[in-house]
Coordinates of C-alpha atoms in Angstrom, one line a residue:
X1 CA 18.1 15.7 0.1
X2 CA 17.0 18.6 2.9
X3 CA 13.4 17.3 4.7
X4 CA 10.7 19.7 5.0
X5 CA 8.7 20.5 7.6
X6 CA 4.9 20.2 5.2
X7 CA 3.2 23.0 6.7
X8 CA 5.8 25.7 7.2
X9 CA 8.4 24.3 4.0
X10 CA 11.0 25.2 6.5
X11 CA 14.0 22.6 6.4
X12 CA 14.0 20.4 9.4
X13 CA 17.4 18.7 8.2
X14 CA 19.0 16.3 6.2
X15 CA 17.2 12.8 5.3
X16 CA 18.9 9.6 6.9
X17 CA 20.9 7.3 5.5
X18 CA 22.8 4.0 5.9
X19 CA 26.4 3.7 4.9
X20 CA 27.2 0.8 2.8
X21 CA 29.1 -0.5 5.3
X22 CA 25.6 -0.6 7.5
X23 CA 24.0 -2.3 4.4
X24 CA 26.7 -4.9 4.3
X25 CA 26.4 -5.4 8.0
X26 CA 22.6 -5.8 8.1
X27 CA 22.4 -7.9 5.4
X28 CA 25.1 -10.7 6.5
X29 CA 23.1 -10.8 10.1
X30 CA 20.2 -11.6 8.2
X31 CA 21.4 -14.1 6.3
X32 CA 23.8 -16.1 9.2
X33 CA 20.3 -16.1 10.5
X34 CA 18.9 -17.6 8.2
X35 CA 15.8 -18.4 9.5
X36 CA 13.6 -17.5 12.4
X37 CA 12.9 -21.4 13.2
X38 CA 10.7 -21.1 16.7
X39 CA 7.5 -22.8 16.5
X40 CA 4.6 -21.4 14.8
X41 CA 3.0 -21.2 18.2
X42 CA 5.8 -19.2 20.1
X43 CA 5.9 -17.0 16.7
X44 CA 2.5 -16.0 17.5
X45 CA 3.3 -15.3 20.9
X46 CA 6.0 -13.2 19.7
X47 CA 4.0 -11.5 17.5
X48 CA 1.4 -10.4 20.0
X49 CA 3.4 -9.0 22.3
X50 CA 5.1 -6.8 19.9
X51 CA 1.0 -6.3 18.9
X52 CA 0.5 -4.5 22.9
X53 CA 3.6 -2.5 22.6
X54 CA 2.8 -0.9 19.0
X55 CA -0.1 -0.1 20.3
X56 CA 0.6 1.6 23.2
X57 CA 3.5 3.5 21.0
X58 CA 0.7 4.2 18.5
X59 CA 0.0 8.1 19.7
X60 CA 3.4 8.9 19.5
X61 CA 3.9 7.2 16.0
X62 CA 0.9 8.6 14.6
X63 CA 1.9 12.2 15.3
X64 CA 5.5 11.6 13.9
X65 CA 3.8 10.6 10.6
X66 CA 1.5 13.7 10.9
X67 CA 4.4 16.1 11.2
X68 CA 6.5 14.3 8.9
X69 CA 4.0 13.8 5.6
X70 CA 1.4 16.5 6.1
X71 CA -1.5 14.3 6.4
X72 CA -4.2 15.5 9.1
X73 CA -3.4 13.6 12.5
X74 CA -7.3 12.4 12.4
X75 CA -6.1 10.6 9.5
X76 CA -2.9 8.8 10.5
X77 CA -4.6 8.5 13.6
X78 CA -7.5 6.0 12.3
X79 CA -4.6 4.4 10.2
X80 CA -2.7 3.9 13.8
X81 CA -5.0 0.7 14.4
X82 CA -2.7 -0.8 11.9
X83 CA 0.2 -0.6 13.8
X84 CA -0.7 -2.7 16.4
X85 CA -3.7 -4.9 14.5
X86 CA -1.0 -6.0 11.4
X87 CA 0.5 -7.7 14.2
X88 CA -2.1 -9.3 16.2
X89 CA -3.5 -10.4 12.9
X90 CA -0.3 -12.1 11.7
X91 CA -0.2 -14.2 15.3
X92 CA -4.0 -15.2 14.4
X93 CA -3.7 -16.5 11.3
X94 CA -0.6 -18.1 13.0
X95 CA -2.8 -19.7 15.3
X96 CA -5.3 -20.4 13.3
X97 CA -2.8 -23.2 11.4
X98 CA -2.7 -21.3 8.0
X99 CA 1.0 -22.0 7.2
X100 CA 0.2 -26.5 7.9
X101 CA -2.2 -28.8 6.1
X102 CA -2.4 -32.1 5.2
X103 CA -3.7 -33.9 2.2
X104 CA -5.0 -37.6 2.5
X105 CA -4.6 -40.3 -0.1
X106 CA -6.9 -43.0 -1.4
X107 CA -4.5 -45.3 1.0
X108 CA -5.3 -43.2 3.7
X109 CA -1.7 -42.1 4.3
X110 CA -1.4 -38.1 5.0
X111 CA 0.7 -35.9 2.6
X112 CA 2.5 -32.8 5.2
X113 CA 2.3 -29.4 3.3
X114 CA 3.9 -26.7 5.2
X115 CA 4.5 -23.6 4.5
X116 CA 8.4 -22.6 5.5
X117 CA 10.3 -19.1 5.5
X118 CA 12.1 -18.0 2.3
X119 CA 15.2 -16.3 4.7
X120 CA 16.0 -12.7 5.2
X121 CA 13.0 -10.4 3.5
X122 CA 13.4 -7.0 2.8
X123 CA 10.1 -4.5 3.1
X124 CA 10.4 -1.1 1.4
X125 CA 7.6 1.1 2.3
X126 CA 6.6 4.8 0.8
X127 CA 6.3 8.3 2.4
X128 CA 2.8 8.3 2.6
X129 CA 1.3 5.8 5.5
X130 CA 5.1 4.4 6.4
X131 CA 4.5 2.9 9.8
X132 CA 0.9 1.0 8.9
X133 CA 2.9 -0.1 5.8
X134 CA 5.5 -1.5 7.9
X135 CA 3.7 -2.6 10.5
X136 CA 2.0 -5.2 7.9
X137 CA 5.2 -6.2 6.0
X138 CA 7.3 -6.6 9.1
X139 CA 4.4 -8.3 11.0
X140 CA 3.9 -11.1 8.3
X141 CA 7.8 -11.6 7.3
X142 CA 7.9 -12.2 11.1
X143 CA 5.0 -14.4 12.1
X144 CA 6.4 -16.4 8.7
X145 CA 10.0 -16.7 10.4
X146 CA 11.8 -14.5 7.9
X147 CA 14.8 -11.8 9.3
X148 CA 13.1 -8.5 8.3
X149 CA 15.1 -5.8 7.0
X150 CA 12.7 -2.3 6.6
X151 CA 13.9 0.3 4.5
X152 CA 11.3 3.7 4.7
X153 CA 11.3 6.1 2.1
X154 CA 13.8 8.9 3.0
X155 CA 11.1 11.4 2.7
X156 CA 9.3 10.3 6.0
X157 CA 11.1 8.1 8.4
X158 CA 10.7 9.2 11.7
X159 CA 7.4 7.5 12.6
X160 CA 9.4 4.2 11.0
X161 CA 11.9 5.1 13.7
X162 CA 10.0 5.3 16.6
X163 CA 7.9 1.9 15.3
X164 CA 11.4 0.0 14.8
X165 CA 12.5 0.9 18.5
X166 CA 9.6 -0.2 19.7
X167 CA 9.6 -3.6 17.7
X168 CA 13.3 -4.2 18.7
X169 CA 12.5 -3.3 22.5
X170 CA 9.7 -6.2 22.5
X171 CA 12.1 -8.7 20.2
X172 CA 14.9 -8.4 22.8
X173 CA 12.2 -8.9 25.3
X174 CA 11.0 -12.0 24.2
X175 CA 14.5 -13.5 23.5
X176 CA 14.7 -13.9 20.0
X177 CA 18.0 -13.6 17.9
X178 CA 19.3 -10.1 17.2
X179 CA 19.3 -10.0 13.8
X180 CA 15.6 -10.9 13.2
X181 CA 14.8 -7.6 12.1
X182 CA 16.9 -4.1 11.0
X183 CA 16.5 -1.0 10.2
X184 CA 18.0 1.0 7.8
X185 CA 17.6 4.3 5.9
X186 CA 18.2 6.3 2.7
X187 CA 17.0 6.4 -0.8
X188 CA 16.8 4.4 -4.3
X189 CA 20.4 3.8 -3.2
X190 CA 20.2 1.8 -0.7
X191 CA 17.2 0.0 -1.6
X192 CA 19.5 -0.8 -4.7
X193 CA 21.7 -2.6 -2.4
X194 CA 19.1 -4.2 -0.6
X195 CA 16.7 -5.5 -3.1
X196 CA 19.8 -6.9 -5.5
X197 CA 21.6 -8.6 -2.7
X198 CA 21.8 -12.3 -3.1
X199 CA 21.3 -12.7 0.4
X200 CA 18.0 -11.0 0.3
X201 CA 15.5 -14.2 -0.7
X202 CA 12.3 -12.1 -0.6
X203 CA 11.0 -8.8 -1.1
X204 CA 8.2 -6.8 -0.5
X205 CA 7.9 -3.4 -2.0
X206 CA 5.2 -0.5 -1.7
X207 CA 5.9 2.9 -4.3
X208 CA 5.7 4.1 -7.5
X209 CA 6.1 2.6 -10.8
X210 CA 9.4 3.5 -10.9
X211 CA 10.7 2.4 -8.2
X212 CA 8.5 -1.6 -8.8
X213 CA 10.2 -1.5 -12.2
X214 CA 13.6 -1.1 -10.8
X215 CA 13.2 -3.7 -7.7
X216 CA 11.4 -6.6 -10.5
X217 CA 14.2 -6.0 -12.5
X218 CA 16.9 -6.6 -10.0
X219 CA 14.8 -9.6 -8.6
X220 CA 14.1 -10.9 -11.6
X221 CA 18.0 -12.1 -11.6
X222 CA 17.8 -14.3 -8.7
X223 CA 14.8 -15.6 -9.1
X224 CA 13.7 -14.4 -5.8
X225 CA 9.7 -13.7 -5.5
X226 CA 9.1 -10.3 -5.2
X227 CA 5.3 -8.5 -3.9
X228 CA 5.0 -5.4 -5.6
X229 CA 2.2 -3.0 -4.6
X230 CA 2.4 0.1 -7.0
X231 CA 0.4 3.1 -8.1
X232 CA -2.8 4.1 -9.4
X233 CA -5.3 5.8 -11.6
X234 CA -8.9 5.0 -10.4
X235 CA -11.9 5.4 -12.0
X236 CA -15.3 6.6 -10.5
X237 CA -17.8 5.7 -12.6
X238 CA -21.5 7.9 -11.5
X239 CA -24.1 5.5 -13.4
X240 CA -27.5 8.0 -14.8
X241 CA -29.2 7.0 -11.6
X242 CA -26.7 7.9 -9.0
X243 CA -27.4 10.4 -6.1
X244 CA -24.8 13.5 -7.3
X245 CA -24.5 14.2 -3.9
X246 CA -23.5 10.9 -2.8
X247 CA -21.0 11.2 -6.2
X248 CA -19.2 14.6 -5.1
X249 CA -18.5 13.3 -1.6
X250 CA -16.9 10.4 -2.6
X251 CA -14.6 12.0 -5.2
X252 CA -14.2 15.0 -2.6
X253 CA -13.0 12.4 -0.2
X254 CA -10.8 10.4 -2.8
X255 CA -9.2 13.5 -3.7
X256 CA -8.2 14.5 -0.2
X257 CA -7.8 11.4 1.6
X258 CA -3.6 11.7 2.3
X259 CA -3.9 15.1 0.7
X260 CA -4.6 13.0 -2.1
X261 CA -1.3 11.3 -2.0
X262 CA -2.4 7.9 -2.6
X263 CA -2.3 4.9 -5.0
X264 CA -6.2 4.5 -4.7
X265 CA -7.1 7.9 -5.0
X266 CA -9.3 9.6 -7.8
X267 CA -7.7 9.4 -11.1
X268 CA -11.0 10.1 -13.2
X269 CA -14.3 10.6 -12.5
X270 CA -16.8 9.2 -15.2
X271 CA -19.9 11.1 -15.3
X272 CA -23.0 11.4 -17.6
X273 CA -22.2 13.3 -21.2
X274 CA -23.3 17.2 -20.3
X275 CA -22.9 17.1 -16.2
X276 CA -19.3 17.1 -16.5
X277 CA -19.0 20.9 -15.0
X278 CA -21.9 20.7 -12.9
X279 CA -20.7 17.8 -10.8
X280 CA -17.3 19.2 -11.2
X281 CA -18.9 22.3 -9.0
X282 CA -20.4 19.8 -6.5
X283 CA -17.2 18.7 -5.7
X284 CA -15.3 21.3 -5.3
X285 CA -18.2 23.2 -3.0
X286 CA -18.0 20.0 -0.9
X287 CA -14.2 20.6 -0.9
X288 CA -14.5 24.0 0.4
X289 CA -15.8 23.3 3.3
X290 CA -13.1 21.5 4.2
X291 CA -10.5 22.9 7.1
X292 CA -7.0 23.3 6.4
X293 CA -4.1 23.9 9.0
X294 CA -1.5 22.4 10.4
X295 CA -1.3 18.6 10.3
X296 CA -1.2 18.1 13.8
X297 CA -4.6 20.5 15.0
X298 CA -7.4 17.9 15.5
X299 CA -9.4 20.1 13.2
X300 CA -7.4 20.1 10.3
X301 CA -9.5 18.0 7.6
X302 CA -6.9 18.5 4.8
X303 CA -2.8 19.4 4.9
X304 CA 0.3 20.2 2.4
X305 CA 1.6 18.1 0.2
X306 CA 5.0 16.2 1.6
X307 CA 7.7 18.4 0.7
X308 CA 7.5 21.3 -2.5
X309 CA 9.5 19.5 -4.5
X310 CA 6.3 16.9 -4.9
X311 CA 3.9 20.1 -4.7
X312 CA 6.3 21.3 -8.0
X313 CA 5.6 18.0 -9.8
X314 CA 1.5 17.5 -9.0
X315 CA 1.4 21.2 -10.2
X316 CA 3.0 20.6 -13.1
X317 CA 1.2 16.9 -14.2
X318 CA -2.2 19.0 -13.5
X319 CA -0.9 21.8 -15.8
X320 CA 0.4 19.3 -18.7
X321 CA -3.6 17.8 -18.4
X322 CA -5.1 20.8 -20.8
X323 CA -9.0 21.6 -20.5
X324 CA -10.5 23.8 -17.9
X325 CA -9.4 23.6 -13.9
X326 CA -12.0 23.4 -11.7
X327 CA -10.1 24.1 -8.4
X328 CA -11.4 24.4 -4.7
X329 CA -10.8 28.0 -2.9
X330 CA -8.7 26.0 -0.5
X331 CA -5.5 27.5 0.9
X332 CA -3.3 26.7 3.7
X333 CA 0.4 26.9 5.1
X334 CA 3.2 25.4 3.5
X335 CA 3.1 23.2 0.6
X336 CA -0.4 23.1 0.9
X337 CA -2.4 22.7 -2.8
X338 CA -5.4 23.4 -3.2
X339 CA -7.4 20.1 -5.0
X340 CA -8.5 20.4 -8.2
X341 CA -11.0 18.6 -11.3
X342 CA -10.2 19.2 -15.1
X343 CA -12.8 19.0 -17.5
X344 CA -12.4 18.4 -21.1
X345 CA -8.9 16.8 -21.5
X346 CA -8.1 14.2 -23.5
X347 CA -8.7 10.9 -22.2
X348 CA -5.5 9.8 -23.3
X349 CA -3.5 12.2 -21.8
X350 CA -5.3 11.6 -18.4
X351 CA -4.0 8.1 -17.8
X352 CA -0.8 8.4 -15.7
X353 CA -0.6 8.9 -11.7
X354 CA -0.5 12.6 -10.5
X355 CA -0.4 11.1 -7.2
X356 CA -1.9 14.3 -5.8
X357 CA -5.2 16.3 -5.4
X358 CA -5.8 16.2 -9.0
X359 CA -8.2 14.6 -11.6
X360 CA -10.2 14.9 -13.9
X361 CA -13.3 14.7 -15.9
X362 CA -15.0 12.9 -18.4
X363 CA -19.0 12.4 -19.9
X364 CA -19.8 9.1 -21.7
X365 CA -23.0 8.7 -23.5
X366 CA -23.3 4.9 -22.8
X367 CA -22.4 2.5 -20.2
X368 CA -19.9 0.6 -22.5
X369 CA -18.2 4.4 -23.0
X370 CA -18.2 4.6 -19.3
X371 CA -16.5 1.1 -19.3
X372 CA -14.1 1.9 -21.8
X373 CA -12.9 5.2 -20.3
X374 CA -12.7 3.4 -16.7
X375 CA -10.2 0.6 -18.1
X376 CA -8.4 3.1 -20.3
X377 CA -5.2 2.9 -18.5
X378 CA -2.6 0.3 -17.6
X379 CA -3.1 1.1 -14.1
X380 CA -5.8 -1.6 -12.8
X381 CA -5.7 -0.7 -8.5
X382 CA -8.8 0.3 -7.6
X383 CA -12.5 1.3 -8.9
X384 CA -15.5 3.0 -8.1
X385 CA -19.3 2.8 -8.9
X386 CA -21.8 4.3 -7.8
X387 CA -25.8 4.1 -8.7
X388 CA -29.0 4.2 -7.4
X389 CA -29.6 0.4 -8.7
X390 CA -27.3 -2.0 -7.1
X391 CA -27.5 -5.0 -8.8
X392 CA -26.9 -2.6 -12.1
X393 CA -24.1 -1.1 -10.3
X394 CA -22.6 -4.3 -9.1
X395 CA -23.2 -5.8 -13.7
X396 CA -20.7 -2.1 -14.2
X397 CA -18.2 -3.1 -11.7
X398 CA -17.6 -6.5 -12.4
X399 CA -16.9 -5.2 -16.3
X400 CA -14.5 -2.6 -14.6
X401 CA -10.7 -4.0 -14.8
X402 CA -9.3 -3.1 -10.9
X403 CA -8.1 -5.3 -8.2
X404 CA -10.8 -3.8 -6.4
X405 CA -14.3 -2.2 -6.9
X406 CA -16.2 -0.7 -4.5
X407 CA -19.9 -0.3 -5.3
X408 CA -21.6 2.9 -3.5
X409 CA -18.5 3.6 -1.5
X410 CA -14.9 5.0 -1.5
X411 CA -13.5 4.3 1.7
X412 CA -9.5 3.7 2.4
X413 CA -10.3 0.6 3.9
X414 CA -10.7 -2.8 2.1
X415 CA -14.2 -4.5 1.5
X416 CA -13.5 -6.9 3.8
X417 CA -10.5 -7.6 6.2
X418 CA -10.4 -11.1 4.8
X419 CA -10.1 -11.0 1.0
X420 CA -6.9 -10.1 -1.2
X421 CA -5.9 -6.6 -2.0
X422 CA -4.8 -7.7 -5.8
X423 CA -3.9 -5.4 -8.3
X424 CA -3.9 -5.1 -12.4
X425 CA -1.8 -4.0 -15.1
X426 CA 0.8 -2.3 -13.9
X427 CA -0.5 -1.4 -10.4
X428 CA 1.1 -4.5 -9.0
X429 CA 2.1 -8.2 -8.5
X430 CA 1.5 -10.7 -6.1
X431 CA -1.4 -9.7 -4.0
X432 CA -1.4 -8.6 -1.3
X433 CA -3.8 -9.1 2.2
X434 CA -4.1 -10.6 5.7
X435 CA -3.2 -14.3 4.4
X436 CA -2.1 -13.5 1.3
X437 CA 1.0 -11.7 2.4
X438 CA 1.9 -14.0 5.1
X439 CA 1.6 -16.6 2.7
X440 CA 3.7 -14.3 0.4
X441 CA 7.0 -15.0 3.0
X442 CA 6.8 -18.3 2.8
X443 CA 7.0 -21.5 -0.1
X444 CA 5.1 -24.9 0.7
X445 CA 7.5 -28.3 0.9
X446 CA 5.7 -31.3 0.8
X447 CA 5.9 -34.6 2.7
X448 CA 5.2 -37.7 2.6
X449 CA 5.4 -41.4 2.2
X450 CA 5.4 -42.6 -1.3
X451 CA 2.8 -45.2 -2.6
X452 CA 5.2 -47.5 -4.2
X453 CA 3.6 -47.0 -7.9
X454 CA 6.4 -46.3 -10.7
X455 CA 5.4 -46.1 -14.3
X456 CA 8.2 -48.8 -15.1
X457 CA 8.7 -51.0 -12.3
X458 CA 10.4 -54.5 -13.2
X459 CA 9.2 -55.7 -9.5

């Protein structure tokens, strides 16, 4: 496929792409590897000073990501920490012992459980946020001691590029063997290869349900454990008591967040029976004050979709919805689209991703309505509530069936920095988060010295 430049449409080139030789080759380094079998503590130290260089890459990465998905450089900008922290995180928790404890018998002997690599990991990440994505894959198959392979999505991989130099440059510093992490490129392809390669002991895959499906399936043959972090259609519940205001910012933001190319963006906003329209209009006057432009101005709040084939396909899934658009005066260059509420579809033909600036509306007359329409999808990603009455919000949210449910709030980041990013349904499997994933690298092997108890000694 031809890449895109997102806010002229002009083609910048080809997409990359590995030969199968190159797969073959990266894939038998990795595994006469092995293992990355350096103690935890010179892991962390690793790990850190891969942390210092990423970040001091980060203004170059962020604006290749800009240019390269159409997301606003403030945007990719505040996701830059990522680069840098997914690393300096994985060395803490490194540090912090979280792969080693011990358990202590009634005959006060100690029982070892520690927490080894599987061997060579592969980490597949999307087009939307590639290099935060990566960062925290590569960061936590590293600090585990697993090879890394990183496959990008073909659509965006030159902020992936510049991240992997940078990664390699402070690897090759530090000593370690080359093959401890790869690069390489191309589409559904050559993850094919990757993912079903007996050589390949773990993977971890961000992207569309599609795409999960295919890399469980292939998985599912060896037996290999597989961390699947897929789309979304995410409910916003507004409670009778909520501030509409407060309501229209956070779906205006959940909507254009990415360009509203994200898995926990606003799939359907929940609203009282007979304020569907009006809150639709809040929204999409919020919206309109928005800037567009191009991706890489400072003041651009919201840019074009990725590339008009995608543009093609949102516009289409917001077509097949039925009911009335409600759509923001918002134009801009290239495969800019402006975001948009629909009112009075059917609910059951409003449960898929669009994965765009798209939603829509519904009215409930009771709370166990709102419920219902909330969990009326497979999807189960992320949710939203928002009320006036907190603790009556908080009673809606824990009814609400989401890996995550922000009360009052729609932020991209996660509640805390500390907990799991799970997921429901088909949204996902095998959470995900700062331990959790580097956890998700490794399987425990325990040690000890037995007790001497048998169930049929003759001694």
């Amino acid at each position: 496929m031809d890449l895109e430049n997102p806010a002229t449409g002009e083609v910048t080139g080809p997409a990359l792409g590995s030969s199968p030789t190159e797969v073959d080759e990266a894939l038998a380094a990795a595994d006469a590897l092995g293992a990355w079998t350096a103690p935890a503590g010179e892991r962390a130290t690793v790990c850190e000073s891969i942390a210092a260089a990423v970040a001091a890459a980060a203004p170059e990465i962020v604006a290749l990501e800009s240019r390269a998905t159409g997301v606003p450089i403030r945007q990719t900008t505040g996701l830059g920490m990522i680069l840098g922290g997914a690393f300096a995180l994985a060395a803490g928790q490194l540090r912090a012992g979280i792969l080693t404890s011990t358990a202590t018998r009634e005959d006060g002997r100690e029982v070892l459980v520690e927490r080894l690599p599987w061997g060579p990991a592969a980490c597949l990440v999307p087009w939307n946020a590639p290099a935060p994505m990566a960062s925290h894959k590569v960061a936590n198959a590293l600090a585990a001691g697993c090879p890394a392979i990183l496959k990008p999505s073909e659509y965006a991989p030159y902020g992936t590029e510049r991240l992997a130099e940078v990664i390699d440059a402070a690897l090759r510093a530090a000593g370690t063997p080359p093959a401890l992490f790869q690069l390489l490129h191309g589409g559904a392809e050559v993850g094919a290869r990757i993912v079903s390669d007996p050589r390949i002991r773990a993977v971890s895959f961000t992207g569309g349900l599609g795409g999960g499906r295919a890399v469980a399936a292939a998985c599912a043959y060896d037996i290999k454990p597989v961390q699947l972090e897929l789309g979304g259609n995410n409910a916003l519940i507004a409670l009778p008591d909520a501030d509409e205001d407060a309501v229209a910012r956070a779906a205006a933001d959940l909507l254009t967040t990415l360009n509203g190319q994200w898995c926990r963006a606003l799939g359907r906003l929940i609203v009282p029976a007979g304020r569907e329209e009006a809150i639709a209009s809040l929204v999409m006057a919020r919206i309109n004050d928005l800037r567009t432009g191009d991706p890489s101005d400072e003041a651009t709040d919201y840019g074009p979709l990725i590339h008009s084939g995608h543009r093609a396909t949102v516009v289409k899934a917001r077509d097949d919805l039925g009911g009335t658009l409600f759509e923001s005066s918002l134009t801009g260059p290239g495969n800019t689209l402006a975001p948009a509420l629909v009112v009075g579809a059917d609910p059951a033909r409003t449960t898929g991703e669009i994965f765009g600036p798209v939603a829509a509306v519904h009215g409930y007359s009771s709370i166990d309505e709102a419920v219902a329409l909330a969990n009326g999808t497979r999807y189960g990603l992320e949710g939203y509530v928002f009320g006036t009455d907190e603790e009556a919000a908080l009673a809606v949210a824990k009814r609400v069936r989401a890996g995550e449910v922000k009360v009052n709030g729609s932020s991209i980041m996660s509640l805390h920095l500390f907990t799991p990013r799970p997921a429901w349904g088909i949204s996902g499997y095998s959470e995900e988060g700062t331990a959790e994933t580097l956890r998700f690298f490794t399987n425990p092997r325990v040690v000890g010295v037995e007790n001497g108890f048998a169930l049929h000694s003759r001694s």
